[in-house]
Amino acid sequence: MKRNVLEYLEETAGKYPDKTGVTDESGSCTFRELMEKSRRTGSALAARIERREPVGVFMEKGISALQAFFGTAYAGGFYVLFNPEFPETRLGQIQSVLDASVIITDEEHYDAACKIFEGRKIYKIEELRKAPDDEAHLAYIRQVTLDTDPLYGNFTSGSTGVP
């Protein structure tokens, strides 16, 4: 029985390493590339966050966002997507509730992230995924991760308009 979404990624990367795993406007990556870049992102993040800590992901949906999502899971945290198309006031409302100390963004959205999430640690995905894979640390995190640990936070406003 699988306890963690990462087990599905790893199993698929093991069975179909060179098969296209995801495609977006910028290109594509194989399941192996998705797993490897996610693990490196997770290794870099694991040194920067605590287990079960929220991580904001401020970028368009696509390959890089998916690597940030899986990387956050590898690091033992949970992610919340901050859609760059949202108004700054909405992003600020979500952040006021989430209180994420770490934001992952990409080169394209870095300046906006620094403005919107002032005072937070902001990391570019392009840099995080260059980190070495810390296999031992990731294995330890996986060992202590529970199947009830959060993976993703979703903010809706419902009828109040407030996250």
Tab-separated table of N, CA and C in Angstrom:
chain	number	residue	atom	x	y	z
A	1	MET	N	0.847	-1.183	0.000
A	1	MET	CA	0.000	0.000	0.000
A	1	MET	C	0.890	1.243	0.000
A	2	LYS	N	0.557	2.174	-0.854
A	2	LYS	CA	1.322	3.420	-0.928
A	2	LYS	C	0.788	4.386	0.125
A	3	ARG	N	1.734	5.103	0.776
A	3	ARG	CA	1.358	6.051	1.817
A	3	ARG	C	1.596	7.493	1.384
A	4	ASN	N	2.297	7.682	0.281
A	4	ASN	CA	2.759	9.009	-0.068
A	4	ASN	C	2.702	9.180	-1.582
A	5	VAL	N	2.298	10.342	-2.047
A	5	VAL	CA	2.208	10.620	-3.474
A	5	VAL	C	3.559	10.448	-4.168
A	6	LEU	N	4.635	10.636	-3.441
A	6	LEU	CA	5.962	10.490	-4.030
A	6	LEU	C	6.237	9.058	-4.453
A	7	GLU	N	5.611	8.110	-3.786
A	7	GLU	CA	5.781	6.714	-4.175
A	7	GLU	C	5.226	6.466	-5.574
A	8	TYR	N	4.154	7.126	-5.932
A	8	TYR	CA	3.598	6.992	-7.274
A	8	TYR	C	4.561	7.579	-8.313
A	9	LEU	N	5.121	8.742	-8.011
A	9	LEU	CA	6.081	9.368	-8.921
A	9	LEU	C	7.291	8.461	-9.113
A	10	GLU	N	7.836	7.958	-8.021
A	10	GLU	CA	9.037	7.125	-8.094
A	10	GLU	C	8.772	5.807	-8.820
A	11	GLU	N	7.620	5.213	-8.577
A	11	GLU	CA	7.275	3.968	-9.262
A	11	GLU	C	7.150	4.203	-10.764
A	12	THR	N	6.486	5.280	-11.137
A	12	THR	CA	6.308	5.594	-12.551
A	12	THR	C	7.644	5.920	-13.207
A	13	ALA	N	8.497	6.688	-12.518
A	13	ALA	CA	9.820	7.017	-13.053
A	13	ALA	C	10.681	5.759	-13.197
A	14	GLY	N	10.477	4.800	-12.317
A	14	GLY	CA	11.210	3.537	-12.422
A	14	GLY	C	10.749	2.698	-13.595
A	15	LYS	N	9.449	2.674	-13.849
A	15	LYS	CA	8.890	1.865	-14.940
A	15	LYS	C	9.048	2.529	-16.309
A	16	TYR	N	8.904	3.855	-16.339
A	16	TYR	CA	8.898	4.591	-17.608
A	16	TYR	C	9.836	5.803	-17.545
A	17	PRO	N	11.106	5.597	-17.277
A	17	PRO	CA	12.008	6.731	-17.033
A	17	PRO	C	12.120	7.713	-18.192
A	18	ASP	N	12.068	7.226	-19.416
A	18	ASP	CA	12.277	8.093	-20.567
A	18	ASP	C	10.989	8.507	-21.270
A	19	LYS	N	9.868	8.133	-20.691
A	19	LYS	CA	8.575	8.522	-21.253
A	19	LYS	C	8.267	9.964	-20.826
A	20	THR	N	7.658	10.726	-21.707
A	20	THR	CA	7.285	12.103	-21.375
A	20	THR	C	6.311	12.083	-20.201
A	21	GLY	N	6.683	12.800	-19.161
A	21	GLY	CA	5.869	12.840	-17.957
A	21	GLY	C	4.943	14.033	-17.900
A	22	VAL	N	5.417	15.152	-18.425
A	22	VAL	CA	4.612	16.380	-18.390
A	22	VAL	C	5.092	17.304	-19.508
A	23	THR	N	4.138	18.039	-20.054
A	23	THR	CA	4.415	18.973	-21.138
A	23	THR	C	3.713	20.290	-20.825
A	24	ASP	N	4.387	21.387	-21.121
A	24	ASP	CA	3.748	22.702	-21.038
A	24	ASP	C	4.241	23.561	-22.204
A	25	GLU	N	3.932	24.855	-22.191
A	25	GLU	CA	4.313	25.745	-23.288
A	25	GLU	C	5.820	25.839	-23.467
A	26	SER	N	6.581	25.623	-22.396
A	26	SER	CA	8.035	25.768	-22.466
A	26	SER	C	8.749	24.505	-22.927
A	27	GLY	N	8.051	23.371	-22.933
A	27	GLY	CA	8.692	22.132	-23.342
A	27	GLY	C	8.099	20.939	-22.624
A	28	SER	N	8.946	19.956	-22.379
A	28	SER	CA	8.487	18.744	-21.706
A	28	SER	C	9.623	18.165	-20.879
A	29	CYS	N	9.288	17.224	-20.015
A	29	CYS	CA	10.307	16.486	-19.279
A	29	CYS	C	9.828	15.053	-19.084
A	30	THR	N	10.789	14.164	-18.946
A	30	THR	CA	10.461	12.759	-18.727
A	30	THR	C	10.109	12.546	-17.260
A	31	PHE	N	9.572	11.373	-16.974
A	31	PHE	CA	9.274	11.039	-15.584
A	31	PHE	C	10.556	11.046	-14.745
A	32	ARG	N	11.660	10.543	-15.303
A	32	ARG	CA	12.929	10.555	-14.568
A	32	ARG	C	13.367	11.986	-14.267
A	33	GLU	N	13.299	12.870	-15.274
A	33	GLU	CA	13.682	14.267	-15.061
A	33	GLU	C	12.791	14.936	-14.023
A	34	LEU	N	11.501	14.666	-14.090
A	34	LEU	CA	10.571	15.232	-13.115
A	34	LEU	C	10.951	14.784	-11.708
A	35	MET	N	11.210	13.502	-11.538
A	35	MET	CA	11.574	12.990	-10.222
A	35	MET	C	12.917	13.558	-9.757
A	36	GLU	N	13.921	13.536	-10.626
A	36	GLU	CA	15.253	13.998	-10.231
A	36	GLU	C	15.251	15.475	-9.861
A	37	LYS	N	14.608	16.310	-10.656
A	37	LYS	CA	14.573	17.748	-10.349
A	37	LYS	C	13.721	18.027	-9.113
A	38	SER	N	12.690	17.240	-8.918
A	38	SER	CA	11.863	17.383	-7.715
A	38	SER	C	12.656	16.989	-6.477
A	39	ARG	N	13.436	15.922	-6.572
A	39	ARG	CA	14.266	15.483	-5.433
A	39	ARG	C	15.330	16.537	-5.094
A	40	ARG	N	15.948	17.116	-6.117
A	40	ARG	CA	16.948	18.154	-5.857
A	40	ARG	C	16.289	19.389	-5.238
A	41	THR	N	15.118	19.751	-5.746
A	41	THR	CA	14.373	20.869	-5.155
A	41	THR	C	14.035	20.547	-3.702
A	42	GLY	N	13.585	19.331	-3.455
A	42	GLY	CA	13.265	18.909	-2.092
A	42	GLY	C	14.473	18.909	-1.178
A	43	SER	N	15.612	18.503	-1.707
A	43	SER	CA	16.838	18.506	-0.905
A	43	SER	C	17.217	19.923	-0.495
A	44	ALA	N	17.124	20.860	-1.439
A	44	ALA	CA	17.427	22.258	-1.123
A	44	ALA	C	16.423	22.817	-0.122
A	45	LEU	N	15.156	22.508	-0.322
A	45	LEU	CA	14.108	23.022	0.563
A	45	LEU	C	14.166	22.428	1.962
A	46	ALA	N	14.550	21.171	2.059
A	46	ALA	CA	14.582	20.483	3.362
A	46	ALA	C	15.502	21.184	4.348
A	47	ALA	N	16.496	21.874	3.843
A	47	ALA	CA	17.404	22.626	4.712
A	47	ALA	C	16.820	23.982	5.105
A	48	ARG	N	15.676	24.341	4.520
A	48	ARG	CA	15.112	25.676	4.714
A	48	ARG	C	13.749	25.702	5.388
A	49	ILE	N	13.083	24.537	5.477
A	49	ILE	CA	11.754	24.502	6.094
A	49	ILE	C	11.680	23.395	7.139
A	50	GLU	N	10.677	23.500	7.988
A	50	GLU	CA	10.370	22.455	8.964
A	50	GLU	C	9.325	21.524	8.361
A	51	ARG	N	9.240	20.335	8.893
A	51	ARG	CA	8.192	19.411	8.453
A	51	ARG	C	6.819	20.042	8.676
A	52	ARG	N	5.926	19.756	7.769
A	52	ARG	CA	4.539	20.239	7.796
A	52	ARG	C	4.423	21.762	7.666
A	53	GLU	N	5.476	22.414	7.231
A	53	GLU	CA	5.456	23.867	7.053
A	53	GLU	C	4.893	24.214	5.675
A	54	PRO	N	4.079	25.270	5.584
A	54	PRO	CA	3.559	25.659	4.278
A	54	PRO	C	4.621	26.341	3.418
A	55	VAL	N	4.548	26.087	2.136
A	55	VAL	CA	5.428	26.722	1.154
A	55	VAL	C	4.539	27.307	0.068
A	56	GLY	N	4.679	28.590	-0.178
A	56	GLY	CA	3.941	29.222	-1.257
A	56	GLY	C	4.651	29.013	-2.574
A	57	VAL	N	3.912	28.676	-3.604
A	57	VAL	CA	4.471	28.500	-4.943
A	57	VAL	C	3.832	29.568	-5.828
A	58	PHE	N	4.642	30.558	-6.204
A	58	PHE	CA	4.158	31.713	-6.965
A	58	PHE	C	4.709	31.641	-8.383
A	59	MET	N	3.971	30.960	-9.250
A	59	MET	CA	4.341	30.851	-10.660
A	59	MET	C	3.169	30.249	-11.420
A	60	GLU	N	3.263	30.299	-12.734
A	60	GLU	CA	2.234	29.697	-13.575
A	60	GLU	C	2.269	28.184	-13.413
A	61	LYS	N	1.122	27.538	-13.586
A	61	LYS	CA	1.069	26.084	-13.580
A	61	LYS	C	1.887	25.563	-14.756
A	62	GLY	N	2.649	24.513	-14.510
A	62	GLY	CA	3.478	23.927	-15.560
A	62	GLY	C	4.542	23.047	-14.944
A	63	ILE	N	5.563	22.740	-15.728
A	63	ILE	CA	6.627	21.833	-15.292
A	63	ILE	C	7.312	22.349	-14.031
A	64	SER	N	7.717	23.603	-14.016
A	64	SER	CA	8.428	24.151	-12.852
A	64	SER	C	7.554	24.129	-11.606
A	65	ALA	N	6.282	24.459	-11.762
A	65	ALA	CA	5.375	24.422	-10.606
A	65	ALA	C	5.241	23.000	-10.082
A	66	LEU	N	5.124	22.036	-10.983
A	66	LEU	CA	5.010	20.637	-10.569
A	66	LEU	C	6.267	20.186	-9.826
A	67	GLN	N	7.437	20.616	-10.290
A	67	GLN	CA	8.683	20.295	-9.587
A	67	GLN	C	8.711	20.953	-8.203
A	68	ALA	N	8.176	22.150	-8.100
A	68	ALA	CA	8.093	22.810	-6.791
A	68	ALA	C	7.132	22.072	-5.868
A	69	PHE	N	6.002	21.622	-6.406
A	69	PHE	CA	5.026	20.875	-5.598
A	69	PHE	C	5.650	19.587	-5.058
A	70	PHE	N	6.205	18.779	-5.955
A	70	PHE	CA	6.821	17.528	-5.527
A	70	PHE	C	8.029	17.794	-4.625
A	71	GLY	N	8.810	18.831	-4.943
A	71	GLY	CA	9.961	19.179	-4.107
A	71	GLY	C	9.540	19.522	-2.688
A	72	THR	N	8.439	20.246	-2.563
A	72	THR	CA	7.918	20.579	-1.235
A	72	THR	C	7.509	19.312	-0.492
A	73	ALA	N	6.885	18.382	-1.202
A	73	ALA	CA	6.505	17.103	-0.581
A	73	ALA	C	7.750	16.329	-0.147
A	74	TYR	N	8.785	16.302	-0.980
A	74	TYR	CA	10.037	15.631	-0.602
A	74	TYR	C	10.632	16.261	0.660
A	75	ALA	N	10.492	17.572	0.802
A	75	ALA	CA	11.051	18.279	1.958
A	75	ALA	C	10.192	18.122	3.206
A	76	GLY	N	9.015	17.509	3.071
A	76	GLY	CA	8.146	17.295	4.223
A	76	GLY	C	7.167	18.416	4.486
A	77	GLY	N	7.110	19.389	3.584
A	77	GLY	CA	6.177	20.495	3.741
A	77	GLY	C	4.923	20.279	2.932
A	78	PHE	N	4.080	21.312	2.893
A	78	PHE	CA	2.919	21.283	2.011
A	78	PHE	C	2.875	22.589	1.237
A	79	TYR	N	2.334	22.522	0.031
A	79	TYR	CA	2.372	23.675	-0.858
A	79	TYR	C	1.006	24.306	-1.036
A	80	VAL	N	1.048	25.588	-1.354
A	80	VAL	CA	-0.139	26.346	-1.739
A	80	VAL	C	0.241	27.125	-2.992
A	81	LEU	N	-0.550	26.978	-4.034
A	81	LEU	CA	-0.294	27.714	-5.272
A	81	LEU	C	-0.802	29.142	-5.129
A	82	PHE	N	0.081	30.087	-5.361
A	82	PHE	CA	-0.274	31.499	-5.460
A	82	PHE	C	-0.303	31.821	-6.952
A	83	ASN	N	-1.475	31.897	-7.528
A	83	ASN	CA	-1.619	32.139	-8.958
A	83	ASN	C	-1.203	33.571	-9.279
A	84	PRO	N	-0.194	33.768	-10.124
A	84	PRO	CA	0.245	35.133	-10.444
A	84	PRO	C	-0.820	35.981	-11.128
A	85	GLU	N	-1.878	35.343	-11.632
A	85	GLU	CA	-2.960	36.099	-12.262
A	85	GLU	C	-3.903	36.723	-11.236
A	86	PHE	N	-3.820	36.284	-9.978
A	86	PHE	CA	-4.680	36.849	-8.935
A	86	PHE	C	-4.248	38.279	-8.616
A	87	PRO	N	-5.188	39.117	-8.228
A	87	PRO	CA	-4.818	40.468	-7.779
A	87	PRO	C	-3.930	40.391	-6.527
A	88	GLU	N	-3.073	41.380	-6.400
A	88	GLU	CA	-2.162	41.410	-5.245
A	88	GLU	C	-2.926	41.389	-3.923
A	89	THR	N	-4.083	42.023	-3.872
A	89	THR	CA	-4.852	42.030	-2.627
A	89	THR	C	-5.291	40.614	-2.250
A	90	ARG	N	-5.696	39.844	-3.239
A	90	ARG	CA	-6.108	38.449	-2.986
A	90	ARG	C	-4.921	37.619	-2.512
A	91	LEU	N	-3.781	37.776	-3.175
A	91	LEU	CA	-2.567	37.047	-2.767
A	91	LEU	C	-2.176	37.439	-1.341
A	92	GLY	N	-2.310	38.715	-1.029
A	92	GLY	CA	-2.003	39.185	0.319
A	92	GLY	C	-2.938	38.596	1.364
A	93	GLN	N	-4.227	38.464	1.017
A	93	GLN	CA	-5.188	37.855	1.945
A	93	GLN	C	-4.826	36.396	2.217
A	94	ILE	N	-4.491	35.663	1.166
A	94	ILE	CA	-4.133	34.253	1.339
A	94	ILE	C	-2.877	34.143	2.192
A	95	GLN	N	-1.881	34.971	1.893
A	95	GLN	CA	-0.632	34.931	2.660
A	95	GLN	C	-0.863	35.319	4.113
A	96	SER	N	-1.793	36.232	4.384
A	96	SER	CA	-2.052	36.638	5.774
A	96	SER	C	-2.609	35.471	6.591
A	97	VAL	N	-3.322	34.565	5.923
A	97	VAL	CA	-3.838	33.378	6.605
A	97	VAL	C	-2.780	32.283	6.658
A	98	LEU	N	-2.115	32.043	5.529
A	98	LEU	CA	-1.134	30.957	5.424
A	98	LEU	C	0.126	31.248	6.233
A	99	ASP	N	0.606	32.470	6.143
A	99	ASP	CA	1.821	32.903	6.829
A	99	ASP	C	3.030	32.037	6.443
A	100	ALA	N	3.171	31.763	5.146
A	100	ALA	CA	4.314	30.989	4.658
A	100	ALA	C	5.586	31.816	4.797
A	101	SER	N	6.604	31.213	5.376
A	101	SER	CA	7.879	31.918	5.501
A	101	SER	C	8.735	31.746	4.261
A	102	VAL	N	8.393	30.755	3.418
A	102	VAL	CA	9.154	30.457	2.207
A	102	VAL	C	8.225	30.498	0.999
A	103	ILE	N	8.702	31.171	-0.043
A	103	ILE	CA	7.983	31.250	-1.310
A	103	ILE	C	8.941	30.762	-2.402
A	104	ILE	N	8.429	29.871	-3.253
A	104	ILE	CA	9.190	29.443	-4.429
A	104	ILE	C	8.577	30.132	-5.631
A	105	THR	N	9.418	30.716	-6.451
A	105	THR	CA	8.958	31.362	-7.673
A	105	THR	C	9.932	31.029	-8.787
A	106	ASP	N	9.698	31.622	-9.936
A	106	ASP	CA	10.614	31.431	-11.053
A	106	ASP	C	11.208	32.783	-11.430
A	107	GLU	N	12.147	32.741	-12.342
A	107	GLU	CA	12.832	33.964	-12.770
A	107	GLU	C	11.825	35.008	-13.252
A	108	GLU	N	10.829	34.575	-14.002
A	108	GLU	CA	9.840	35.490	-14.567
A	108	GLU	C	9.057	36.253	-13.499
A	109	HIS	N	8.770	35.626	-12.378
A	109	HIS	CA	7.917	36.243	-11.353
A	109	HIS	C	8.684	36.689	-10.108
A	110	TYR	N	9.999	36.617	-10.153
A	110	TYR	CA	10.808	36.903	-8.960
A	110	TYR	C	10.591	38.337	-8.435
A	111	ASP	N	10.671	39.323	-9.293
A	111	ASP	CA	10.514	40.713	-8.829
A	111	ASP	C	9.140	40.943	-8.211
A	112	ALA	N	8.102	40.406	-8.841
A	112	ALA	CA	6.748	40.543	-8.285
A	112	ALA	C	6.650	39.829	-6.941
A	113	ALA	N	7.271	38.657	-6.830
A	113	ALA	CA	7.237	37.913	-5.565
A	113	ALA	C	7.910	38.703	-4.450
A	114	CYS	N	9.025	39.329	-4.762
A	114	CYS	CA	9.731	40.131	-3.743
A	114	CYS	C	8.866	41.277	-3.248
A	115	LYS	N	8.084	41.846	-4.131
A	115	LYS	CA	7.196	42.958	-3.761
A	115	LYS	C	5.999	42.451	-2.948
A	116	ILE	N	5.345	41.415	-3.456
A	116	ILE	CA	4.114	40.923	-2.834
A	116	ILE	C	4.390	40.230	-1.499
A	117	PHE	N	5.468	39.469	-1.441
A	117	PHE	CA	5.774	38.665	-0.246
A	117	PHE	C	6.981	39.233	0.494
A	118	GLU	N	7.005	40.527	0.618
A	118	GLU	CA	8.102	41.224	1.279
A	118	GLU	C	8.350	40.644	2.673
A	119	GLY	N	9.609	40.454	2.987
A	119	GLY	CA	9.986	39.936	4.296
A	119	GLY	C	10.027	38.420	4.373
A	120	ARG	N	9.654	37.743	3.302
A	120	ARG	CA	9.683	36.276	3.265
A	120	ARG	C	10.926	35.824	2.511
A	121	LYS	N	11.312	34.592	2.742
A	121	LYS	CA	12.438	34.017	1.999
A	121	LYS	C	11.897	33.565	0.647
A	122	ILE	N	12.464	34.119	-0.395
A	122	ILE	CA	11.992	33.830	-1.745
A	122	ILE	C	13.112	33.139	-2.509
A	123	TYR	N	12.798	31.961	-3.033
A	123	TYR	CA	13.776	31.154	-3.746
A	123	TYR	C	13.305	30.908	-5.168
A	124	LYS	N	14.227	30.974	-6.099
A	124	LYS	CA	13.923	30.675	-7.492
A	124	LYS	C	14.027	29.165	-7.709
A	125	ILE	N	13.032	28.609	-8.370
A	125	ILE	CA	13.028	27.186	-8.677
A	125	ILE	C	14.259	26.818	-9.508
A	126	GLU	N	14.678	27.711	-10.375
A	126	GLU	CA	15.840	27.438	-11.222
A	126	GLU	C	17.093	27.173	-10.392
A	127	GLU	N	17.197	27.815	-9.235
A	127	GLU	CA	18.352	27.603	-8.345
A	127	GLU	C	18.152	26.375	-7.461
A	128	LEU	N	16.952	26.200	-6.924
A	128	LEU	CA	16.686	25.074	-6.022
A	128	LEU	C	16.952	23.733	-6.705
A	129	ARG	N	16.547	23.612	-7.960
A	129	ARG	CA	16.692	22.310	-8.623
A	129	ARG	C	18.116	22.022	-9.077
A	130	LYS	N	19.043	22.919	-8.809
A	130	LYS	CA	20.466	22.671	-9.069
A	130	LYS	C	21.160	22.013	-7.877
A	131	ALA	N	20.479	21.971	-6.741
A	131	ALA	CA	21.077	21.414	-5.515
A	131	ALA	C	21.364	19.924	-5.698
A	132	PRO	N	22.337	19.405	-4.972
A	132	PRO	CA	22.561	17.955	-5.027
A	132	PRO	C	21.427	17.212	-4.329
A	133	ASP	N	21.173	16.010	-4.771
A	133	ASP	CA	20.151	15.147	-4.177
A	133	ASP	C	20.701	14.616	-2.856
A	134	ASP	N	20.108	15.039	-1.744
A	134	ASP	CA	20.524	14.575	-0.418
A	134	ASP	C	19.701	13.345	-0.054
A	135	GLU	N	20.104	12.218	-0.611
A	135	GLU	CA	19.342	10.978	-0.486
A	135	GLU	C	19.063	10.601	0.969
A	136	ALA	N	20.064	10.743	1.827
A	136	ALA	CA	19.896	10.348	3.234
A	136	ALA	C	18.860	11.227	3.933
A	137	HIS	N	18.926	12.538	3.711
A	137	HIS	CA	17.980	13.442	4.364
A	137	HIS	C	16.561	13.203	3.853
A	138	LEU	N	16.420	13.017	2.540
A	138	LEU	CA	15.094	12.756	1.985
A	138	LEU	C	14.534	11.431	2.503
A	139	ALA	N	15.397	10.430	2.661
A	139	ALA	CA	14.943	9.133	3.198
A	139	ALA	C	14.464	9.295	4.637
A	140	TYR	N	15.181	10.097	5.427
A	140	TYR	CA	14.762	10.334	6.809
A	140	TYR	C	13.398	11.028	6.837
A	141	ILE	N	13.233	12.052	6.014
A	141	ILE	CA	11.954	12.767	5.976
A	141	ILE	C	10.830	11.804	5.617
A	142	ARG	N	11.065	10.963	4.628
A	142	ARG	CA	10.043	10.001	4.206
A	142	ARG	C	9.710	9.048	5.344
A	143	GLN	N	10.720	8.655	6.090
A	143	GLN	CA	10.520	7.708	7.205
A	143	GLN	C	9.612	8.289	8.282
A	144	VAL	N	9.719	9.582	8.545
A	144	VAL	CA	8.943	10.196	9.622
A	144	VAL	C	7.656	10.862	9.133
A	145	THR	N	7.431	10.833	7.824
A	145	THR	CA	6.214	11.409	7.268
A	145	THR	C	5.037	10.472	7.508
A	146	LEU	N	3.920	11.053	7.899
A	146	LEU	CA	2.701	10.282	8.136
A	146	LEU	C	1.777	10.388	6.936
A	147	ASP	N	0.938	9.386	6.757
A	147	ASP	CA	-0.005	9.435	5.638
A	147	ASP	C	-1.088	10.491	5.836
A	148	THR	N	-1.161	11.075	6.999
A	148	THR	CA	-2.129	12.139	7.270
A	148	THR	C	-1.503	13.535	7.221
A	149	ASP	N	-0.203	13.617	6.940
A	149	ASP	CA	0.443	14.929	6.810
A	149	ASP	C	-0.141	15.667	5.611
A	150	PRO	N	-0.280	16.991	5.701
A	150	PRO	CA	-0.846	17.728	4.571
A	150	PRO	C	0.095	17.718	3.372
A	151	LEU	N	-0.489	17.777	2.191
A	151	LEU	CA	0.262	17.843	0.941
A	151	LEU	C	0.023	19.179	0.253
A	152	TYR	N	-1.233	19.644	0.307
A	152	TYR	CA	-1.641	20.794	-0.476
A	152	TYR	C	-2.674	21.598	0.298
A	153	GLY	N	-2.540	22.906	0.255
A	153	GLY	CA	-3.548	23.780	0.839
A	153	GLY	C	-4.242	24.543	-0.277
A	154	ASN	N	-5.555	24.588	-0.223
A	154	ASN	CA	-6.340	25.276	-1.243
A	154	ASN	C	-7.200	26.335	-0.564
A	155	PHE	N	-7.091	27.544	-1.036
A	155	PHE	CA	-7.861	28.647	-0.468
A	155	PHE	C	-9.021	29.002	-1.386
A	156	THR	N	-10.213	28.970	-0.826
A	156	THR	CA	-11.388	29.433	-1.544
A	156	THR	C	-12.018	30.542	-0.716
A	157	SER	N	-12.779	31.378	-1.357
A	157	SER	CA	-13.407	32.477	-0.621
A	157	SER	C	-14.856	32.176	-0.264
A	158	GLY	N	-15.435	31.179	-0.917
A	158	GLY	CA	-16.836	30.880	-0.630
A	158	GLY	C	-17.701	32.110	-0.827
A	159	SER	N	-18.712	32.239	-0.017
A	159	SER	CA	-19.630	33.361	-0.156
A	159	SER	C	-19.134	34.625	0.541
A	160	THR	N	-18.060	34.515	1.354
A	160	THR	CA	-17.584	35.671	2.101
A	160	THR	C	-16.630	36.539	1.325
A	161	GLY	N	-15.944	35.944	0.320
A	161	GLY	CA	-14.926	36.696	-0.415
A	161	GLY	C	-13.612	36.736	0.330
A	162	VAL	N	-13.534	36.078	1.484
A	162	VAL	CA	-12.318	36.082	2.316
A	162	VAL	C	-11.781	34.662	2.374
A	163	PRO	N	-10.447	34.504	2.156
A	163	PRO	CA	-9.878	33.143	2.216
A	163	PRO	C	-9.935	32.549	3.620
